[in-house]
C-alpha atoms as a printed R data frame, in Angstrom:
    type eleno elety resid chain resno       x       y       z
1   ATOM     1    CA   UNK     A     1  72.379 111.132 118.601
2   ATOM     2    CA   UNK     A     2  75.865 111.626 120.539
3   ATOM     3    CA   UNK     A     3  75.966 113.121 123.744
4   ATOM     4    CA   UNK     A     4  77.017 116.667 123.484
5   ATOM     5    CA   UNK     A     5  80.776 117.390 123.416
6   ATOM     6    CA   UNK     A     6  80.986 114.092 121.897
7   ATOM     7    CA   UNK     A     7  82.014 113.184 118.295
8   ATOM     8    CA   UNK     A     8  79.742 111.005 116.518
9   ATOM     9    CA   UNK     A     9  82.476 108.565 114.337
10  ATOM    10    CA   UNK     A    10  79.769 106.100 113.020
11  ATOM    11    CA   UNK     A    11  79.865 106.359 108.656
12  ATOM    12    CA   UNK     A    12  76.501 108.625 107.820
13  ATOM    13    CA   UNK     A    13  75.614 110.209 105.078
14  ATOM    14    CA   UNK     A    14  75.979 114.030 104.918
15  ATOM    15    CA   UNK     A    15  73.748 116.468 106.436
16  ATOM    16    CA   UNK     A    16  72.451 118.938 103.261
17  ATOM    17    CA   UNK     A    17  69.975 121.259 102.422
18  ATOM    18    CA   UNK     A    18  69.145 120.044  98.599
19  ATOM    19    CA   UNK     A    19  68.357 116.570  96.924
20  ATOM    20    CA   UNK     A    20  72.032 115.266  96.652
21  ATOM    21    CA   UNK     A    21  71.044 114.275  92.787
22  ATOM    22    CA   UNK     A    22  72.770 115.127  89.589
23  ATOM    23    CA   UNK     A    23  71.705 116.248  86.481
24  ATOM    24    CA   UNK     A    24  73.280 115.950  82.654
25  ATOM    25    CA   UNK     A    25  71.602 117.636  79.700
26  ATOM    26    CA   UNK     A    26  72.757 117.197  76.484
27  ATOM    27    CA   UNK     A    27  76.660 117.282  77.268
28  ATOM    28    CA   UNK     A    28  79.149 117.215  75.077
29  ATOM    29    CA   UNK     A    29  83.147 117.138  75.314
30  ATOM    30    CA   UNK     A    30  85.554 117.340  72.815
31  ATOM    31    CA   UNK     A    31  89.694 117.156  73.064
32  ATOM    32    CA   UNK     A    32  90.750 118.660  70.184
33  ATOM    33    CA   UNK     A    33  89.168 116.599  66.690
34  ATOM    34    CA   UNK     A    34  88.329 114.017  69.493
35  ATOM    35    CA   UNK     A    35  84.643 114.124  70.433
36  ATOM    36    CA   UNK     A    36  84.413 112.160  73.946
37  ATOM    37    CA   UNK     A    37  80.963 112.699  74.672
38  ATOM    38    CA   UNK     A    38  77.369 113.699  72.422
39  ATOM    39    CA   UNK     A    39  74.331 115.019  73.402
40  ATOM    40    CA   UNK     A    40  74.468 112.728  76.414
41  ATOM    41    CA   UNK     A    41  71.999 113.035  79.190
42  ATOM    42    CA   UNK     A    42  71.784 111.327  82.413
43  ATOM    43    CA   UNK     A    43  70.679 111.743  86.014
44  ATOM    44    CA   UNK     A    44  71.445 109.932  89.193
45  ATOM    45    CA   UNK     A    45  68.521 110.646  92.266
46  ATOM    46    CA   UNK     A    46  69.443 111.179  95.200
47  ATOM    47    CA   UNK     A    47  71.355 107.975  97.011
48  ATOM    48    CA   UNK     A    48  70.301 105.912  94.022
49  ATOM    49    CA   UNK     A    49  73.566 104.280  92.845
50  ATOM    50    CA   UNK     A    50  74.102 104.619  88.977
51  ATOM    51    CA   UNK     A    51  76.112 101.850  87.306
52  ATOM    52    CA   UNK     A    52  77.563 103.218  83.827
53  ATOM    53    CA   UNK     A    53  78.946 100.564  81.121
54  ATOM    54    CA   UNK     A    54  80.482 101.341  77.739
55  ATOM    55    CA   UNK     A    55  83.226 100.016  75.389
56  ATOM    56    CA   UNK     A    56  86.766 101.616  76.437
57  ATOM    57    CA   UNK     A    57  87.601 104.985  75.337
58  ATOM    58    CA   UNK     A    58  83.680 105.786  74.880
59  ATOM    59    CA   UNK     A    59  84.326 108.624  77.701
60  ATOM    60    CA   UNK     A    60  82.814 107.393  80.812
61  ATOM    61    CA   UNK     A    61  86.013 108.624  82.647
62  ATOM    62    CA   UNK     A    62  85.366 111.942  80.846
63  ATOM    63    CA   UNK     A    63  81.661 112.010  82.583
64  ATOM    64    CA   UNK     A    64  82.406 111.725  85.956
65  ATOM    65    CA   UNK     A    65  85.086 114.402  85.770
66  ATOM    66    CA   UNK     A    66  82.554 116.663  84.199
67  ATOM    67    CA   UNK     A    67  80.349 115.616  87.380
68  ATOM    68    CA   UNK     A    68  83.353 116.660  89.525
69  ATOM    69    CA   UNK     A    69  83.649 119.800  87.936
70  ATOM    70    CA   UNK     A    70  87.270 118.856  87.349
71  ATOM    71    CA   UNK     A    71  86.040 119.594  83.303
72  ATOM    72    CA   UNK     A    72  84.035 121.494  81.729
73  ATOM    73    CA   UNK     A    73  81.587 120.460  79.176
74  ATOM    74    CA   UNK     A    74  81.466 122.249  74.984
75  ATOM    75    CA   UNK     A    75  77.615 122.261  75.099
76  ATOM    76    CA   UNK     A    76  75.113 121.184  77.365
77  ATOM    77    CA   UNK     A    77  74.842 121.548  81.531
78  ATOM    78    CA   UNK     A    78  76.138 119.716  84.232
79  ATOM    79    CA   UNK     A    79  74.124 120.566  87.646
80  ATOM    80    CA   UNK     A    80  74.014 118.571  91.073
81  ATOM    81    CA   UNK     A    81  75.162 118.251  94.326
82  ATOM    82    CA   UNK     A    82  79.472 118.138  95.384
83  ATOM    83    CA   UNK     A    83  80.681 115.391  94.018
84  ATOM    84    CA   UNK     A    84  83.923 113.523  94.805
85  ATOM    85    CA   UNK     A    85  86.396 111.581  92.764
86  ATOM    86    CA   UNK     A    86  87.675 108.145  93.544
87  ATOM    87    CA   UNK     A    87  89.504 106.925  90.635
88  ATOM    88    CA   UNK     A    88  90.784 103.394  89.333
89  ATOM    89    CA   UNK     A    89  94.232 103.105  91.487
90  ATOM    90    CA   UNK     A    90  93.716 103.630  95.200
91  ATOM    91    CA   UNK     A    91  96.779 106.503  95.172
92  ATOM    92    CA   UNK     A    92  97.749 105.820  98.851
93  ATOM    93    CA   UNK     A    93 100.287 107.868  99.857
94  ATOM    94    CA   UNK     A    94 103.485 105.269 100.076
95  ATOM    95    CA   UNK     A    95 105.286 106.983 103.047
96  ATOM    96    CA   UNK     A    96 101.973 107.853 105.459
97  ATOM    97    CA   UNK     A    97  99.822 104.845 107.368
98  ATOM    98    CA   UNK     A    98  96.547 103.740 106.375
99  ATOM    99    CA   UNK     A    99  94.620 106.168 108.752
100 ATOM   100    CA   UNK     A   100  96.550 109.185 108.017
101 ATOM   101    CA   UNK     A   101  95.632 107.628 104.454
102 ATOM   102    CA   UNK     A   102  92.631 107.941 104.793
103 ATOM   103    CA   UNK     A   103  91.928 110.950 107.043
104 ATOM   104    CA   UNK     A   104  93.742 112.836 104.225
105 ATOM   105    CA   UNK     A   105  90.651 115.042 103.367
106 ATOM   106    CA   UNK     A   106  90.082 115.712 107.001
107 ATOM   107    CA   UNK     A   107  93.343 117.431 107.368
108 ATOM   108    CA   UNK     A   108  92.910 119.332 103.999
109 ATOM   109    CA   UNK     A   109  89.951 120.633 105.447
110 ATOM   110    CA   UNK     A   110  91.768 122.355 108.427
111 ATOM   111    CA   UNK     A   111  91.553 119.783 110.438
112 ATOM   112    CA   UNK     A   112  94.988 119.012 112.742
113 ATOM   113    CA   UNK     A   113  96.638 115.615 112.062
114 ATOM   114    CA   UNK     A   114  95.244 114.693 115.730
115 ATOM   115    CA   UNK     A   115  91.660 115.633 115.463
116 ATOM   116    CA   UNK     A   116  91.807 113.973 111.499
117 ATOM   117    CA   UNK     A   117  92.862 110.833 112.981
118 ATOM   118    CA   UNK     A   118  90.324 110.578 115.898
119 ATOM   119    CA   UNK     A   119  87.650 111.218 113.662
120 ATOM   120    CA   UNK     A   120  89.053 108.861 111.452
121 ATOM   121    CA   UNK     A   121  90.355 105.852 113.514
122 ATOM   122    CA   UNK     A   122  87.024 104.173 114.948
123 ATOM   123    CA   UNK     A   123  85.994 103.761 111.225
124 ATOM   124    CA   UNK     A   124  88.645 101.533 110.785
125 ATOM   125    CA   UNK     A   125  86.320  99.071 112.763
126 ATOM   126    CA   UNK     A   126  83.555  99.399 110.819
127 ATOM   127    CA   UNK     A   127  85.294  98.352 107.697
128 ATOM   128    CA   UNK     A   128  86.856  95.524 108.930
129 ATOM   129    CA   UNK     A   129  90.556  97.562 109.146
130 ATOM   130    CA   UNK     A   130  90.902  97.518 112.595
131 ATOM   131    CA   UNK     A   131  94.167  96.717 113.738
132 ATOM   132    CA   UNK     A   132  95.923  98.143 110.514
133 ATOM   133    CA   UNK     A   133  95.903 102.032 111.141
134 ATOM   134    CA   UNK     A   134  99.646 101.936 111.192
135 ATOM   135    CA   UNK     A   135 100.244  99.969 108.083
136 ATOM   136    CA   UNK     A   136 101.550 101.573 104.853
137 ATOM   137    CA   UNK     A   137 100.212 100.654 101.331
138 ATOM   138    CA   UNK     A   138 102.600  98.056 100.655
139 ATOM   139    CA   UNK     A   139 101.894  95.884 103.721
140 ATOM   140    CA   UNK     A   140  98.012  96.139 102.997
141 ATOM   141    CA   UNK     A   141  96.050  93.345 100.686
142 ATOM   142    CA   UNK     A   142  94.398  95.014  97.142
143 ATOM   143    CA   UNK     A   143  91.186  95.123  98.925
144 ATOM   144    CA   UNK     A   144  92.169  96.282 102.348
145 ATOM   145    CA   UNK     A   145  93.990  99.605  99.895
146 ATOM   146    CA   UNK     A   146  90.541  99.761  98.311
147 ATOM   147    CA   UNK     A   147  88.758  99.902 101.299
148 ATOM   148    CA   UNK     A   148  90.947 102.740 102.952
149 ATOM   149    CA   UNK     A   149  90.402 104.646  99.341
150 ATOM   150    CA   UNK     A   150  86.817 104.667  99.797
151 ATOM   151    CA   UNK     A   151  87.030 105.705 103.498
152 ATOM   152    CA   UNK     A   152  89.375 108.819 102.202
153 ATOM   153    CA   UNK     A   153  86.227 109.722  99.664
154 ATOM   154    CA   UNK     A   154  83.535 108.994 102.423
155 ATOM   155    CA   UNK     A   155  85.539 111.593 104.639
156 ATOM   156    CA   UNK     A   156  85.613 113.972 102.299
157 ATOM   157    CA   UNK     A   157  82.110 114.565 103.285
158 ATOM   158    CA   UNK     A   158  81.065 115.512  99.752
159 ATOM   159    CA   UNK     A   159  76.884 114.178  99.254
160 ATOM   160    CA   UNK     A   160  77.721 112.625  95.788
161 ATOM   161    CA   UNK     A   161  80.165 109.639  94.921
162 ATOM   162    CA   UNK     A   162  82.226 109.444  91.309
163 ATOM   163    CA   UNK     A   163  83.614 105.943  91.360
164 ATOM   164    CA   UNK     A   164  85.340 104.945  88.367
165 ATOM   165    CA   UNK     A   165  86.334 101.344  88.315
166 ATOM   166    CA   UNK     A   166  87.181 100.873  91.750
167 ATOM   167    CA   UNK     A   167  87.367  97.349  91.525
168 ATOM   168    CA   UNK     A   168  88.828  96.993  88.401
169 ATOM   169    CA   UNK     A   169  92.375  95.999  89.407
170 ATOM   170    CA   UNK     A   170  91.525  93.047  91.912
171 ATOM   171    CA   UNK     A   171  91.259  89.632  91.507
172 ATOM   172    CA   UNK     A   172  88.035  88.012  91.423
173 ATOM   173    CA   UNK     A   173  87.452  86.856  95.113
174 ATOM   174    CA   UNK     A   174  88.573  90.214  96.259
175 ATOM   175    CA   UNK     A   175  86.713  92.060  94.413
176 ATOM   176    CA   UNK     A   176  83.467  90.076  95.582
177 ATOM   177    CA   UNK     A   177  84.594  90.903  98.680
178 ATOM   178    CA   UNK     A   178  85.072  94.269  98.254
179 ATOM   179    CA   UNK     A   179  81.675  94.845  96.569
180 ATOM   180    CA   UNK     A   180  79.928  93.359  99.580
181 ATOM   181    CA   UNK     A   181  81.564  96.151 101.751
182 ATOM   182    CA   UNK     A   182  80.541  98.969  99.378
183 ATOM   183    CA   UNK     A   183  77.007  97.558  99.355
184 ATOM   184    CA   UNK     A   184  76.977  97.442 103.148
185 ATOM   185    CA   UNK     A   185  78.687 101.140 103.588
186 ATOM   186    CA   UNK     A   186  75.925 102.676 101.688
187 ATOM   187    CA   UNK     A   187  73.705 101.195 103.339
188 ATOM   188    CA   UNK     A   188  74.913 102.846 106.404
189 ATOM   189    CA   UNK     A   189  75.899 105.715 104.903
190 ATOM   190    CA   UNK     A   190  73.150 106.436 101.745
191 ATOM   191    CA   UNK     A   191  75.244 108.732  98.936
192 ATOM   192    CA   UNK     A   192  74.293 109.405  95.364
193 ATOM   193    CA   UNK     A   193  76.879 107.256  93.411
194 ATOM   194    CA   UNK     A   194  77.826 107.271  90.065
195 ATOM   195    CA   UNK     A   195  80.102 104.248  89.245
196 ATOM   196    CA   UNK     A   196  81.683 103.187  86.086
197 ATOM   197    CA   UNK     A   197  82.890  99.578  85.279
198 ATOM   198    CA   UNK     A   198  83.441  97.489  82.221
199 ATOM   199    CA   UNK     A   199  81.979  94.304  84.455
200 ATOM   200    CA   UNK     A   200  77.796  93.940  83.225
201 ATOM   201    CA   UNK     A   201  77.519  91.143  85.863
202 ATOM   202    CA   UNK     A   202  78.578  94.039  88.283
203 ATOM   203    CA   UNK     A   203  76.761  97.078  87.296
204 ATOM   204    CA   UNK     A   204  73.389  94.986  87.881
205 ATOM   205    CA   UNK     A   205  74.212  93.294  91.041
206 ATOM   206    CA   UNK     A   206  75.231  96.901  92.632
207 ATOM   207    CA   UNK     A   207  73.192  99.695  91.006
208 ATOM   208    CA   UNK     A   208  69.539 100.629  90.966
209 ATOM   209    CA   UNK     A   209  69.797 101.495  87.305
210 ATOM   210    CA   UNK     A   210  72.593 100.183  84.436
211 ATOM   211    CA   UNK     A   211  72.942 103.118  82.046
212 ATOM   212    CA   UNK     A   212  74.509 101.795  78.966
213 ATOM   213    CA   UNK     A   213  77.306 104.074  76.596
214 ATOM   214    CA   UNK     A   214  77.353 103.619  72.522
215 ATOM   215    CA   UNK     A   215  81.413 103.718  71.329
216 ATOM   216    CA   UNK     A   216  82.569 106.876  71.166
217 ATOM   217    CA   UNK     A   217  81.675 109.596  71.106
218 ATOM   218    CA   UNK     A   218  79.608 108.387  74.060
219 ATOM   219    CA   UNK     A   219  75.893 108.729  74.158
220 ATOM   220    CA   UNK     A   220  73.505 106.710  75.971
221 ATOM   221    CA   UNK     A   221  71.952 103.653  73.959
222 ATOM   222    CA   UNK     A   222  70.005 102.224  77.027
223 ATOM   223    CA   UNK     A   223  69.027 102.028  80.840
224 ATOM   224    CA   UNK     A   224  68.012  99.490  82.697
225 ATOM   225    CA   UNK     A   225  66.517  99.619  85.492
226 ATOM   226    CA   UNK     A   226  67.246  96.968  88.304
227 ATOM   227    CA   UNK     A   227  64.371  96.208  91.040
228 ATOM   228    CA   UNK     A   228  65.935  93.335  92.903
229 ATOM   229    CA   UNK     A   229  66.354  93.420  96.439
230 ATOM   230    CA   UNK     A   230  69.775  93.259  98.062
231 ATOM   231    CA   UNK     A   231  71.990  91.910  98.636
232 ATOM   232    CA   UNK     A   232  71.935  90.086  95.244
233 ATOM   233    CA   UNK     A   233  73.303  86.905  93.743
234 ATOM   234    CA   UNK     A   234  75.610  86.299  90.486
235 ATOM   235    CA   UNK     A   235  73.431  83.108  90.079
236 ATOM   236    CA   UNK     A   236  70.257  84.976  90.490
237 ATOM   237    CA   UNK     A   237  68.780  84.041  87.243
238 ATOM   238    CA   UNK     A   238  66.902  87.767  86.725
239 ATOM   239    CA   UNK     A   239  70.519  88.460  87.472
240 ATOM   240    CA   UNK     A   240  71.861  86.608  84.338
241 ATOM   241    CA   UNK     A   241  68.957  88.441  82.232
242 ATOM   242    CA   UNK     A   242  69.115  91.587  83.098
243 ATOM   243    CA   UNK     A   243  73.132  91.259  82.658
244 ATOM   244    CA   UNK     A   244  71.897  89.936  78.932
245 ATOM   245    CA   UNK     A   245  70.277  93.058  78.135
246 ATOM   246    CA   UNK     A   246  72.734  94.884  78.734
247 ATOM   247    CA   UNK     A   247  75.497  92.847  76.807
248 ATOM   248    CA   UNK     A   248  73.029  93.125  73.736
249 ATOM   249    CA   UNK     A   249  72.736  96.546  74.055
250 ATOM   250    CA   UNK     A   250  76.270  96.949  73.977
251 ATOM   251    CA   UNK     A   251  76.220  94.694  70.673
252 ATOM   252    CA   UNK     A   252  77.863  91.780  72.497
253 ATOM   253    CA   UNK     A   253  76.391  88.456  70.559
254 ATOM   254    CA   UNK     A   254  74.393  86.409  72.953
């Protein structure tokens, strides 16, 4: 506990009243003759970390807005805590630093630029930023842009975490890298995540529970549920299994 007067700066999960869970019954979405979603239900408890997988276009994009509240759904209910939405592409803002970056929220909040940035800077630390608060997107590695993404969505303060593909435009040893450091932040900082990927190997070595989409319209065709400790290994042979199951049920020939 911080003395009084004093901010506390460390990452920790939000302070709330009700389960930060979320809760999908029987949802469906349509875009004109285009039927996204069907009938799909899903939950996520709260700070368990839900991997989703699906062939493109099978609307797992589409779900997490609908979890946002940035859609609405045709039929069926959407209920849970505030969610936030980190999408594929960090979306830095080119002409502001890394910390005003990522104190955005912060200062949409009310907050002045100067109190934003104290409460933002000693994070920097803690992910392994330190020393690059001043440094625009374009002088930052892929994974150093991805880290100060998901510092802008931890800030927003919001209980539940919409993550869709965040790793999907790095290169292999950054994106192990950068998978690590999400592991490790929610372990400081417990949030109920929702993450979609098109990477099995992934969804099992970072969720509690793989929940697998059918091609579209998306409904889920199975869920697997992963009760490894962590952190967890690629070679793990449970690993290479449970990632099997998953391929099958996506129809994927062994």
């Amino acid at each position: 506990m911080p003395a009084k007067g004093v901010m506390d700066t460390t990452l920790q999960a939000p302070s709330i009243s009700a389960p930060a869970s979320v809760e999908i019954e029987r949802v469906t979405r349509r875009f004109g003759a285009v039927t996204a979603l069907e009938g799909l239900s899903l939950r996520a408890d709260q700070h368990e970390v839900v991997c989703v997988v699906g062939p493109s276009g099978c609307g797992k994009s589409t779900l997490l807005e609908l979890v946002c509240g940035l859609q609405v759904p045709d039929a069926g209910t959407v209920a849970g805590a505030p969610a936030v939405y980190m999408p594929q592409r960090d979306l830095l803002l080119p002409w502001w630093g890394a910390l005003d970056n990522a104190a955005l929220p912060l200062r949409v909040a009310g907050q002045s630029r100067a109190a934003a940035r104290a409460h933002a800077q000693p994070l920097f630390a803690e992910l392994g930023l330190a020393g690059f608060e001043r440094a625009r997107p374009d002088a930052l590695s892929g994974g150093m842009r991805q880290r100060v993404a998901f510092l802008r969505t931890l800030l927003s303060g919001k209980p539940v975490l919409a993550l869709d593909e965040p790793f999907a435009a790095l290169d292999a040893l950054t994106r192990a890298e950068v998978q690590r450091w999400l592991e490790q932040a929610l372990a400081r900082a417990p949030r109920t995540v929702l993450l979609v990927t098109h990477d099995v190997e992934e969804a099992v070595v970072l969720g509690d529970r793989v929940v697998v989409l059918s091609a579209r319209p998306g409904r889920v065709v199975a869920e697997l549920t992963i009760e490894l400790p962590r952190p967890r290994r690629r070679t793990d042979p449970v690993v290479g299994a449970l990632r099997e199951r998953a391929l099958a049920a996506l129809g994927v020939p062994a």
